[in-house]
Amino acid sequence: MHYVVLGAGPAGVVAAETLRTADRAGTITLVGGEPEPPYSRMAIPYFLTGKIPAEGTHLRKAPGYYDTLGIGFRQGTAEGLDTDAKRIAFADGSHLHYDRLLIATGARPVRPPIAGLERKAVHHCWTLEDARNIVTLAEPGSHVVLMGAGFIGCIVLEALAMRGVNLTVVEMGDRMVPRMMNPTAGTMIRKWCETKGVRVLTSTRIKSLQSVAAEKSRGIFGFLRRKEAPRDSDTIDVELDTGEMLAAHLVVVCAGVKPNTDFLEGSGIRTDGGILVDRYMRTSANDVYAAGDVARGYDFSTKGHDVHAIQPTASEHGRIAALNMAGHNVQYNGSLQMNVLDTLGLISSSFGLWDGVEGGEAVEVVDHDAYRYLCLQFKDDVLVGGTAIGMTQHIGCLRGLIQAGTRLGPWKERLRRDPMRIMDAYVAHSQMA
Amino acid sequence: MQRSLNIDPGKCTGCRQCEMACSYENEKVFNPSKSRIRVFTFDAEARFVPYTCTQCAEAWCMRACPVDAIRINLGTGAKEIHNDVCVGCKVCTIACPFGTVNYNADTGKVMKCDLCEGDPACAKACPTAAITYVDANWTGLDKMRMWAAKTDSAMTAN
Ligand SMILES: Cc1cc2nc3c(=O)[nH]c(=O)nc-3n(C[C@H](O)[C@H](O)[C@H](O)COP(=O)(O)OP(=O)(O)OC[C@H]3O[C@@H](n4cnc5c(N)ncnc54)[C@H](O)[C@@H]3O)c2cc1C
Ligand code: SF4
Ligand code: SF4
């Protein structure tokens, strides 16, 4: 049996490891699309701040790790897939035959249709290569404009600010992390970032990127559109829809991602904003499975299928897919959307249906001065979602309560009076019941 | 034979010696907020519940870690944080459905019970034997394990 795992991010690596445990004899080939050992994108921000060297991002650290497990690792960019002949075609002209295939090719950043985004000194922050480029440009004091303050944008924001750059973030939504935080929480994070010296522009769009050299032709009118004079190192002028011009040495684009499914064209594998998979992680083609950011997996909360684009979901997908590939009939109960974010020391998290459900009930406590917030979302007496800011102790219990579907009974009323007792409620149910 | 922490809340008097011992053993300070075991107090019922990581088999924390900073100690079976590798991303703190990995802002890393290399300070400090370190097979961890099974997001085998 030859298993091929296409993609060497967390979904692919966990899948390859699980395949090895589940099938001692099978041949396993793990294919990465970048000239790096398998690594974790999530660790990139810590490479940017200098907390770890590039090797610190590698998913597994032991020398010869994949060899020892009998997992063959190679590089290659898939360009086509023939599901009848069970053959993958690579960009270098080579082919690979599989008996069972896992597609774990993840996602890639989108480049919005804005004039000038192809300029030098404009980078995404998605791969190790992007990170190396950013490191050389994001010098202390340099002007950096960050496009997008979604989840990934905010993580990158923290890393850039910690490098000591002069940072402006431009977000077209009306608040920071609009898809993870409600207005109260998003506004609190914004205020915090501003007190830490980051300029945050929401409900603002970047219209174009131009060359700073063009400044002269704009004369006094160009000058009037600036809040801050360009530095010698600035090469790019960022034009905002407010009319303002921001000079920058580096522009980082975090404007969303899309799944890497282009090579599936003509393969017959069904996609719709991500590869469609059933609860066994099977795609519409025989012996082809999908996992991670590329797949629309089963969502525990919504009972629908969605791309979560988070690390814990990717590794869970990888494990479930691999077990099924190796012949263990394992149905996935679905993953929970959850995120934890550190914006310059303010820690926030959100879980499940943090925005609530119809007919549900929300209880919240907010302390603007202390930057603390907790919002719990209930359906009847079951927790279905939550948002927390400034809380780092026992926070995983939110996941536990949501996924166990715990009926809180009398604790619901207590939590209504004091939501902060959520961990008490958890311990009471798990230890005293 | 691997051993595990057996907690009997019925015997706990709420003296918090375990928290002190844990914080001192691991962080060299007497500061309950730095302890990896916590005693929860339920005033209404006049009950105390010591609570920490059960080194669960599912090890959600370990599986979620992006940089391989949580590894199994083959001697004790504990899932241990390797501080030199941990980048402080906190994903393990939301992944553990028991709420037993905590972020420590002073170090920028996370903390969880590591069974003190097989000689847990909390068990030694507990004056009432509410916390004991016993053979894994016959402990009262069943309640916790049942709970773990209920929480298992990952799958139902059929
Ligand atoms: C800066 C940053 C910070 C992040 N922070 C967090 C966080 O704090 N928490 C969190 O939960 N998530 C975070 N994420 C998201 C997380 O990294 C992803 O959800 C996760 O990497 C998804 O794993 P995956 O294995 O599905 O895909 P990926 O990690 O994207 O791996 C895809 C693999 O497929 C390969 N590949 C792609 N196309 C092809 C092809 N055609 N042929 C062959 N190989 C191919 C790639 O080279 C790569 O090896 C962050 C991401 C970034 C970029
Ligand atoms: S910290 Fe949580 S997930 Fe990790 S081993 Fe302990 S109980 Fe399990
Ligand atoms: S905080 Fe440390 S141990 Fe926890 S997941 Fe992140 S890197 Fe791993």
XYZ file of C-alpha atoms and ligand atoms in Angstrom:
660
model
C 0.000 0.000 0.000
C 1.469 3.335 -1.029
C 0.088 6.322 0.844
C 0.911 9.734 -0.563
C 0.427 12.803 1.591
C 0.496 15.942 -0.499
C 1.420 18.932 1.660
C 3.816 19.010 4.598
C 2.130 21.390 7.013
C 0.578 20.230 10.301
C -2.253 18.336 8.568
C 0.158 16.418 6.345
C 2.724 15.662 9.034
C 0.185 14.473 11.610
C -1.415 12.340 8.901
C 1.902 10.749 7.912
C 2.691 9.973 11.563
C -0.759 8.536 12.172
C -0.504 6.408 9.026
C 2.752 5.001 10.320
C 1.173 4.037 13.652
C -1.895 2.577 11.977
C -0.082 0.698 9.221
C 3.435 -0.453 10.081
C 4.060 -1.949 6.648
C 2.704 0.641 4.222
C 4.894 2.921 2.132
C 4.409 6.570 3.049
C 5.507 9.517 0.929
C 5.155 13.028 2.290
C 5.435 15.821 -0.275
C 6.160 19.452 0.624
C 5.644 22.284 -1.827
C 8.356 24.562 -0.467
C 12.146 24.141 -0.274
C 12.022 23.663 3.518
C 11.643 20.763 5.893
C 8.052 20.397 7.152
C 7.320 23.520 9.181
C 4.542 25.315 10.930
C 3.289 28.632 9.572
C 2.013 29.453 13.031
C 5.555 29.704 14.320
C 6.552 32.319 11.725
C 5.709 35.308 13.962
C 8.222 34.041 16.527
C 10.845 33.789 13.818
C 10.045 37.390 12.882
C 10.620 38.602 16.418
C 13.854 36.644 16.714
C 12.523 34.388 19.459
C 13.431 31.336 17.385
C 15.691 30.646 14.397
C 14.103 29.325 11.199
C 14.626 25.742 12.448
C 12.455 26.587 15.444
C 9.462 26.584 13.076
C 10.060 22.989 12.012
C 7.200 20.763 12.994
C 9.455 17.984 14.261
C 12.881 18.557 15.672
C 14.700 15.241 16.022
C 17.386 14.698 13.351
C 16.393 12.043 10.832
C 12.878 12.009 12.297
C 11.020 11.138 9.090
C 13.596 8.526 8.019
C 13.351 6.825 11.397
C 9.592 6.516 10.959
C 10.027 5.239 7.426
C 8.304 8.300 5.975
C 9.806 9.360 2.666
C 9.935 13.139 2.398
C 10.359 14.898 -0.925
C 9.663 18.241 -2.493
C 7.431 18.913 -5.441
C 4.624 21.147 -6.592
C 1.617 19.199 -7.800
C 0.182 20.521 -11.029
C -2.338 17.889 -11.911
C -4.171 14.864 -10.565
C -5.551 11.900 -12.476
C -7.845 10.055 -10.110
C -8.492 7.176 -12.555
C -4.827 6.393 -13.121
C -4.126 7.424 -9.478
C -1.273 9.629 -10.579
C -0.025 13.034 -9.476
C 1.806 15.221 -11.996
C 4.446 17.583 -10.658
C 5.754 20.892 -12.023
C 9.181 19.360 -12.739
C 7.589 16.844 -15.099
C 7.753 13.903 -12.682
C 4.810 11.722 -11.663
C 3.892 9.825 -8.555
C 1.500 6.896 -8.279
C -0.590 6.426 -5.124
C -2.916 3.824 -3.733
C -4.415 6.280 -1.269
C -3.887 10.010 -1.391
C -4.319 12.746 1.174
C -4.550 16.290 -0.129
C -3.249 18.605 2.588
C -2.031 21.479 0.437
C -3.357 24.190 2.727
C -4.112 27.665 1.531
C -2.274 30.627 0.086
C -2.711 34.347 0.605
C -4.913 36.316 -1.751
C -3.686 39.466 -3.402
C -6.518 41.957 -3.688
C -6.879 43.813 -6.997
C -5.091 46.980 -5.932
C -2.771 48.869 -8.254
C 0.871 48.631 -7.279
C 0.663 45.483 -5.093
C 3.243 43.803 -7.352
C 5.914 46.279 -6.218
C 9.081 45.282 -4.441
C 8.938 45.656 -0.673
C 5.356 44.364 -0.672
C 5.095 40.955 0.994
C 2.598 38.497 2.301
C 3.379 36.847 5.593
C 2.552 33.241 4.879
C 5.719 31.264 4.113
C 9.183 31.120 5.644
C 10.430 32.817 2.508
C 8.012 35.717 3.085
C 9.258 35.918 6.649
C 12.905 36.114 5.553
C 11.998 38.977 3.220
C 10.141 40.801 5.964
C 13.021 40.398 8.400
C 15.391 42.219 6.062
C 12.994 45.142 5.568
C 11.308 45.566 8.957
C 14.138 47.417 10.655
C 13.551 49.304 13.877
C 11.991 52.705 13.212
C 11.132 51.976 9.577
C 7.654 52.803 8.281
C 5.598 49.677 7.826
C 2.011 49.507 6.596
C 0.063 46.357 7.357
C -2.955 45.649 5.212
C -5.623 43.721 7.104
C -6.299 43.258 10.808
C -7.956 39.868 10.725
C -6.692 37.014 12.900
C -3.487 36.478 10.920
C -3.048 40.230 10.426
C -3.201 40.793 14.170
C -0.642 38.079 14.837
C 1.661 39.665 12.284
C 0.933 43.069 13.818
C 2.311 41.902 17.129
C 5.458 40.515 15.515
C 6.091 43.678 13.492
C 5.489 45.969 16.462
C 7.910 43.891 18.507
C 10.544 44.470 15.858
C 10.259 48.131 16.730
C 8.918 49.381 13.418
C 6.706 52.411 13.052
C 3.486 50.576 12.285
C 0.179 51.543 10.713
C -2.483 48.916 10.193
C -5.251 49.458 7.646
C -8.415 47.360 7.953
C -11.472 47.739 5.755
C -13.827 46.224 8.342
C -15.251 48.378 11.103
C -13.117 46.767 13.823
C -10.127 44.569 14.425
C -10.487 40.788 14.023
C -14.071 41.138 12.793
C -14.455 37.399 12.223
C -13.301 36.357 15.655
C -14.342 39.193 17.958
C -17.595 41.066 18.494
C -17.594 44.893 18.458
C -16.934 45.229 22.207
C -13.923 42.933 22.051
C -12.618 44.229 18.718
C -12.769 47.796 19.986
C -10.999 46.907 23.211
C -8.146 45.284 21.268
C -7.896 48.333 19.056
C -7.663 50.714 22.005
C -4.952 48.583 23.544
C -2.915 48.490 20.327
C -3.208 52.252 20.027
C -1.906 52.792 23.546
C 1.041 50.616 22.530
C 1.879 53.022 19.716
C 0.341 51.260 16.720
C -1.772 53.419 14.429
C -5.000 51.566 13.646
C -7.235 52.672 10.771
C -10.510 50.752 10.497
C -13.214 51.198 7.840
C -10.345 52.283 5.611
C -9.189 50.885 2.281
C -5.896 51.004 0.490
C -6.538 52.461 -2.970
C -3.152 52.114 -4.569
C 0.557 51.739 -4.001
C 2.777 54.196 -5.783
C 6.415 55.100 -5.890
C 7.489 57.672 -3.342
C 9.590 59.200 -6.087
C 6.342 60.334 -7.720
C 5.876 62.646 -4.761
C 7.643 65.538 -6.417
C 5.103 65.683 -9.210
C 2.330 66.091 -6.651
C 4.022 69.156 -5.173
C 2.344 70.896 -2.278
C -0.858 68.862 -2.677
C 1.080 65.708 -2.100
C 2.667 67.199 0.975
C -0.706 68.178 2.439
C -1.957 64.606 2.229
C 0.628 63.325 4.668
C 0.531 63.108 8.427
C 4.199 62.172 8.569
C 7.072 63.009 6.227
C 8.686 60.140 4.308
C 12.039 58.834 5.473
C 14.888 58.268 3.057
C 14.353 54.539 3.282
C 10.697 54.766 2.213
C 10.082 53.561 -1.328
C 6.322 53.096 -1.429
C 3.461 55.515 -1.086
C 0.267 53.949 0.186
C -2.815 55.846 -0.928
C -5.831 55.461 1.341
C -9.455 56.028 0.409
C -9.491 58.797 3.019
C -7.105 60.685 0.755
C -4.148 60.269 3.070
C -0.728 59.169 1.777
C 1.447 56.941 3.936
C 5.086 56.521 3.003
C 6.420 53.044 3.729
C 9.582 51.015 3.593
C 7.585 47.788 3.698
C 3.962 46.841 3.072
C 2.708 43.552 4.480
C -0.478 42.126 2.999
C -2.726 39.961 5.204
C -5.933 40.142 3.226
C -7.205 36.602 3.540
C -6.344 33.246 2.012
C -7.789 30.771 -0.454
C -7.366 27.013 -0.606
C -4.696 25.484 -2.861
C -6.995 23.559 -5.170
C -5.915 24.832 -8.610
C -4.110 21.605 -9.454
C -7.374 19.687 -8.992
C -8.942 21.195 -12.072
C -10.125 18.434 -14.329
C -9.622 15.803 -11.625
C -13.344 15.601 -10.902
C -12.772 16.254 -7.206
C -15.569 18.461 -5.963
C -14.625 21.787 -4.466
C -16.593 24.794 -3.335
C -14.378 27.280 -1.535
C -12.386 24.264 -0.324
C -12.404 20.539 -1.043
C -15.701 18.965 -0.027
C -15.194 16.060 2.360
C -17.548 13.810 4.264
C -17.225 12.969 7.949
C -14.549 10.410 7.098
C -12.498 13.088 5.320
C -13.167 11.417 1.956
C -13.383 13.555 -1.154
C -15.665 12.806 -4.085
C -12.921 10.654 -5.682
C -12.107 7.094 -4.676
C -9.154 6.731 -2.317
C -8.598 10.475 -2.149
C -8.938 12.253 1.192
C -8.420 15.879 2.194
C -7.447 17.607 5.433
C -6.511 20.984 6.898
C -6.879 24.469 5.444
C -7.678 23.059 2.016
C -10.709 21.081 3.202
C -14.221 22.019 4.205
C -14.404 19.749 7.203
C -17.276 19.050 9.539
C -17.898 21.795 12.111
C -18.979 20.692 15.557
C -20.958 23.861 16.284
C -22.751 24.538 13.050
C -23.138 20.896 11.981
C -22.153 22.164 8.550
C -18.914 21.994 6.595
C -16.434 24.827 6.631
C -12.788 25.814 6.286
C -11.508 26.704 9.749
C -7.995 27.701 8.758
C -6.527 26.987 12.186
C -3.763 24.715 13.387
C -5.743 22.524 15.838
C -8.312 21.723 13.142
C -5.567 20.915 10.643
C -3.940 18.401 12.956
C -7.270 16.816 13.937
C -8.210 16.487 10.271
C -4.847 14.922 9.523
C -5.321 12.322 12.211
C -8.890 11.369 11.291
C -8.110 11.230 7.568
C -5.097 8.987 8.173
C -7.032 6.565 10.363
C -9.635 6.188 7.640
C -7.009 5.834 4.923
C -5.509 2.988 6.910
C -8.888 1.299 7.033
C -10.202 2.162 10.504
C -13.724 3.459 9.939
C -13.626 6.581 12.099
C -16.288 9.229 11.920
C -15.311 12.771 12.729
C -17.353 14.548 15.372
C -16.272 17.879 14.013
C -13.864 20.526 15.094
C -14.496 23.666 17.047
C -13.579 27.053 15.678
C -11.228 28.534 18.251
C -8.455 31.080 18.338
C -6.119 32.656 20.806
C -4.463 35.936 20.010
C -1.783 38.000 21.731
C -1.784 41.620 20.629
C 1.182 43.236 22.368
C 0.453 41.574 25.669
C -3.345 41.651 25.545
C -4.516 38.082 25.251
C -7.862 37.266 23.713
C -9.574 34.069 22.697
C -12.790 32.998 21.059
C -14.539 29.669 20.825
C -17.327 28.077 18.823
C -20.414 30.183 18.217
C -18.955 33.279 19.882
C -21.506 35.422 18.116
C -24.391 33.501 19.651
C -27.286 31.515 18.245
C -30.844 32.336 17.483
C -32.989 31.885 20.526
C -29.859 31.682 22.656
C -28.700 33.898 25.465
C -25.528 35.896 26.061
C -24.078 36.927 29.392
C -21.081 39.202 29.585
C -18.870 41.204 31.914
C -16.736 43.995 30.629
C -14.136 46.130 32.385
C -12.789 48.653 29.892
C -10.141 50.090 32.212
C -8.674 46.726 33.110
C -9.018 45.418 29.532
C -10.973 42.419 30.693
C -13.937 40.901 28.986
C -15.829 37.665 29.076
C -18.849 36.807 26.995
C -20.579 33.437 27.228
C -23.118 32.270 24.673
C -25.713 29.733 25.698
C -28.369 27.672 24.035
C -30.674 26.692 26.874
C -28.249 25.717 29.629
C -25.468 24.550 27.294
C -22.460 26.713 26.480
C -22.091 27.064 22.702
C -19.516 29.830 22.368
C -17.410 32.354 24.192
C -15.049 35.291 23.936
C -12.454 36.278 26.515
C -9.966 39.105 26.830
C -7.327 39.368 29.508
C -8.020 35.844 30.766
C -5.379 33.177 30.462
C -6.076 30.819 33.340
C -8.040 27.610 32.663
C -9.389 29.094 29.450
C -9.508 25.680 27.737
C -12.500 24.813 29.901
C -14.625 26.790 27.455
C -13.725 24.267 24.796
C -14.418 21.413 27.188
C -17.847 22.685 28.165
C -18.832 23.438 24.586
C -17.681 20.135 23.124
C -19.007 17.985 25.918
C -22.364 19.738 25.505
C -22.555 19.938 29.303
C -25.958 20.854 30.681
C -25.128 23.481 33.269
C -28.391 23.245 35.223
C -28.307 25.550 38.285
C -24.884 26.820 37.243
C -26.462 28.664 34.345
C -28.116 31.043 36.810
C -24.869 31.452 38.764
C -23.019 32.246 35.562
C -25.651 34.773 34.660
C -24.797 36.585 37.873
C -21.041 36.054 37.550
C -19.722 34.723 34.220
C -16.194 34.672 35.661
C -17.147 31.536 37.596
C -17.038 29.509 34.400
C -14.119 27.341 35.558
C -15.934 26.695 38.845
C -18.891 25.526 36.819
C -16.612 23.255 34.856
C -14.906 21.739 37.892
C -18.248 21.306 39.633
C -19.566 19.316 36.680
C -16.496 17.256 35.968
C -15.358 16.531 39.533
C -18.356 16.706 41.824
C -21.156 15.321 39.685
C 4.223 0.478 36.064
C 3.255 4.081 35.416
C 1.640 5.997 38.181
C -0.804 8.866 38.238
C -2.074 11.509 40.592
C -5.155 10.352 42.388
C -7.278 13.143 43.784
C -9.960 12.542 46.379
C -11.754 15.874 46.857
C -13.637 14.422 49.819
C -10.432 14.470 51.852
C -9.339 17.992 50.886
C -9.574 20.595 53.641
C -8.599 23.507 51.427
C -5.249 24.163 53.142
C -3.525 24.814 49.780
C -0.257 23.172 50.781
C -0.254 21.508 47.360
C -0.391 24.840 45.536
C 2.474 26.179 47.642
C 4.570 23.077 47.116
C 3.944 23.038 43.353
C 4.771 26.690 42.907
C 7.948 26.324 44.955
C 9.049 23.122 43.259
C 8.578 24.483 39.761
C 8.914 28.245 39.984
C 10.954 28.671 43.177
C 8.361 31.037 44.650
C 5.532 30.529 47.121
C 2.786 31.847 44.892
C -0.409 29.835 44.431
C -1.107 31.639 41.172
C 2.015 29.962 39.752
C 0.900 26.515 40.832
C -0.025 23.906 38.248
C -2.502 22.359 40.638
C -5.394 24.516 41.806
C -7.793 24.059 44.654
C -11.296 25.161 43.710
C -13.539 26.300 46.530
C -17.281 25.881 46.556
C -18.461 27.981 49.473
C -22.086 27.023 49.195
C -21.315 23.325 49.458
C -18.272 23.872 51.725
C -16.215 21.732 49.365
C -12.696 21.911 48.008
C -11.532 20.310 44.797
C -7.838 20.081 43.890
C -7.546 19.972 40.148
C -4.763 19.494 37.614
C -3.817 17.807 34.323
C -4.564 14.073 34.235
C -1.936 13.411 31.533
C -4.864 12.338 29.383
C -4.285 9.835 26.623
C -5.743 12.160 23.992
C -3.150 14.858 24.801
C -4.918 17.605 22.906
C -2.276 20.075 24.091
C 0.515 18.036 22.558
C -1.268 17.439 19.284
C -2.049 21.138 18.843
C 1.471 22.407 19.545
C 2.973 23.781 16.324
C 6.607 23.347 17.303
C 6.839 19.993 19.091
C 7.387 21.629 22.484
C 5.173 19.160 24.349
C 6.539 15.649 24.551
C 5.821 12.519 26.501
C 8.246 11.620 29.266
C 8.659 7.912 28.635
C 9.404 7.245 32.295
C 6.392 8.904 33.854
C 4.012 9.215 30.916
C 3.693 12.935 31.638
C 3.156 15.343 28.777
C 5.912 17.845 29.439
C 6.440 21.375 28.149
C 9.952 21.943 26.856
C 10.535 25.584 27.652
C 13.510 25.902 25.336
C 11.285 24.991 22.374
C 7.963 26.572 23.392
C 7.293 29.844 21.544
C 4.432 30.880 23.814
C 1.720 30.766 21.161
C -0.867 29.567 23.734
C -2.640 27.250 21.317
C -2.291 24.444 23.846
C -4.153 26.540 26.439
C -7.269 26.625 24.273
C -6.820 23.096 22.961
C -6.833 21.359 26.366
C -10.534 20.885 27.111
C -9.788 20.521 30.833
C -8.333 23.990 31.178
C -5.129 22.660 32.706
C -2.486 24.418 30.624
C -1.985 28.038 31.669
C -0.011 30.877 30.181
C 2.640 32.496 32.348
C 3.113 36.094 31.241
C 6.348 36.394 33.274
C 8.118 33.778 31.176
C 6.123 34.105 27.947
C 5.643 30.319 28.056
C 3.001 27.949 29.322
C 2.822 25.767 32.422
C 1.239 22.420 33.106
C 1.713 19.545 35.495
C 4.717 17.365 34.617
C 4.437 14.961 37.574
C 7.742 16.365 38.934
C 9.793 13.656 37.202
C 7.841 11.000 39.046
C 7.934 12.509 42.535
C 5.070 15.013 42.654
C 5.542 17.748 45.246
C 1.795 18.252 45.729
C 1.239 14.653 46.821
C 4.134 14.868 49.267
C 2.797 18.110 50.708
C -0.821 17.064 51.126
C -1.414 16.377 54.833
C -4.671 14.468 54.376
C -3.783 12.161 51.467
C -6.347 13.884 49.280
C -3.630 13.774 46.623
C -1.711 10.537 46.231
C 0.576 9.180 43.569
C -0.489 5.649 42.809
C -0.436 2.911 40.211
C -2.282 4.187 37.173
C -4.550 1.191 36.945
C -6.463 1.372 40.172
C -6.862 5.098 40.730
C -10.066 6.989 40.998
C -9.229 8.789 37.803
C -12.124 7.020 36.178
C -14.455 9.935 36.680
C -12.054 12.192 34.874
C -11.516 9.640 32.139
C -15.210 9.279 31.593
C -15.377 13.010 31.268
C -12.526 12.876 28.774
C -14.401 10.366 26.680
C -17.427 12.634 26.636
C -15.296 15.519 25.458
C -13.574 13.628 22.693
C -14.133 15.885 19.775
C -12.184 13.799 17.489
C -14.164 10.760 16.704
C -16.556 7.963 17.240
C -15.281 4.649 16.034
C -17.852 2.479 14.356
C 1.700 34.036 10.220
C 0.693 32.990 10.559
C 0.253 32.837 11.875
C -0.685 31.865 12.207
N -1.083 31.758 13.504
C -2.002 30.838 13.839
C -2.419 30.687 15.198
O -1.974 31.423 16.098
N -3.324 29.726 15.500
C -3.824 28.902 14.548
O -4.625 28.046 14.888
N -3.464 29.008 13.258
C -2.563 29.957 12.882
N -2.190 30.072 11.568
C -2.840 29.215 10.564
C -2.176 27.845 10.502
O -0.822 28.009 10.262
C -2.828 27.009 9.416
O -4.177 26.798 9.750
C -2.143 25.666 9.241
O -0.840 25.846 8.799
C -2.891 24.770 8.272
O -2.197 23.583 8.101
P -2.269 22.741 6.769
O -1.397 21.576 6.999
O -3.675 22.522 6.368
O -1.674 23.687 5.625
P -0.268 24.416 5.499
O 0.400 24.573 6.795
O -0.519 25.627 4.686
O 0.624 23.390 4.638
C 0.362 23.177 3.266
C 1.485 22.373 2.664
O 1.138 22.053 1.318
C 2.192 22.421 0.437
N 1.612 22.689 -0.869
C 0.772 23.694 -1.218
N 0.442 23.588 -2.532
C 1.060 22.474 -2.986
C 1.110 21.824 -4.254
N 0.439 22.265 -5.322
N 1.871 20.703 -4.375
C 2.553 20.212 -3.300
N 2.532 20.791 -2.097
C 1.806 21.908 -1.942
C 2.834 23.593 1.131
O 4.143 23.813 0.681
C 2.800 23.095 2.579
O 3.824 22.170 2.814
C -1.220 31.022 11.206
C -0.778 31.168 9.887
C 0.167 32.128 9.556
C 0.609 32.285 8.133
S -2.861 19.477 29.648
Fe -4.932 18.873 29.074
S -4.775 17.978 27.005
Fe -2.669 18.074 27.865
S -2.360 16.051 28.799
Fe -3.147 17.406 30.441
S -5.388 17.123 30.415
Fe -4.587 16.274 28.467
S 2.407 27.683 23.974
Fe 4.311 26.491 23.754
S 3.768 24.393 24.340
Fe 1.840 25.502 23.995
S 1.311 25.062 21.840
Fe 2.479 27.000 21.832
S 4.617 26.405 21.531
Fe 3.489 24.533 22.109
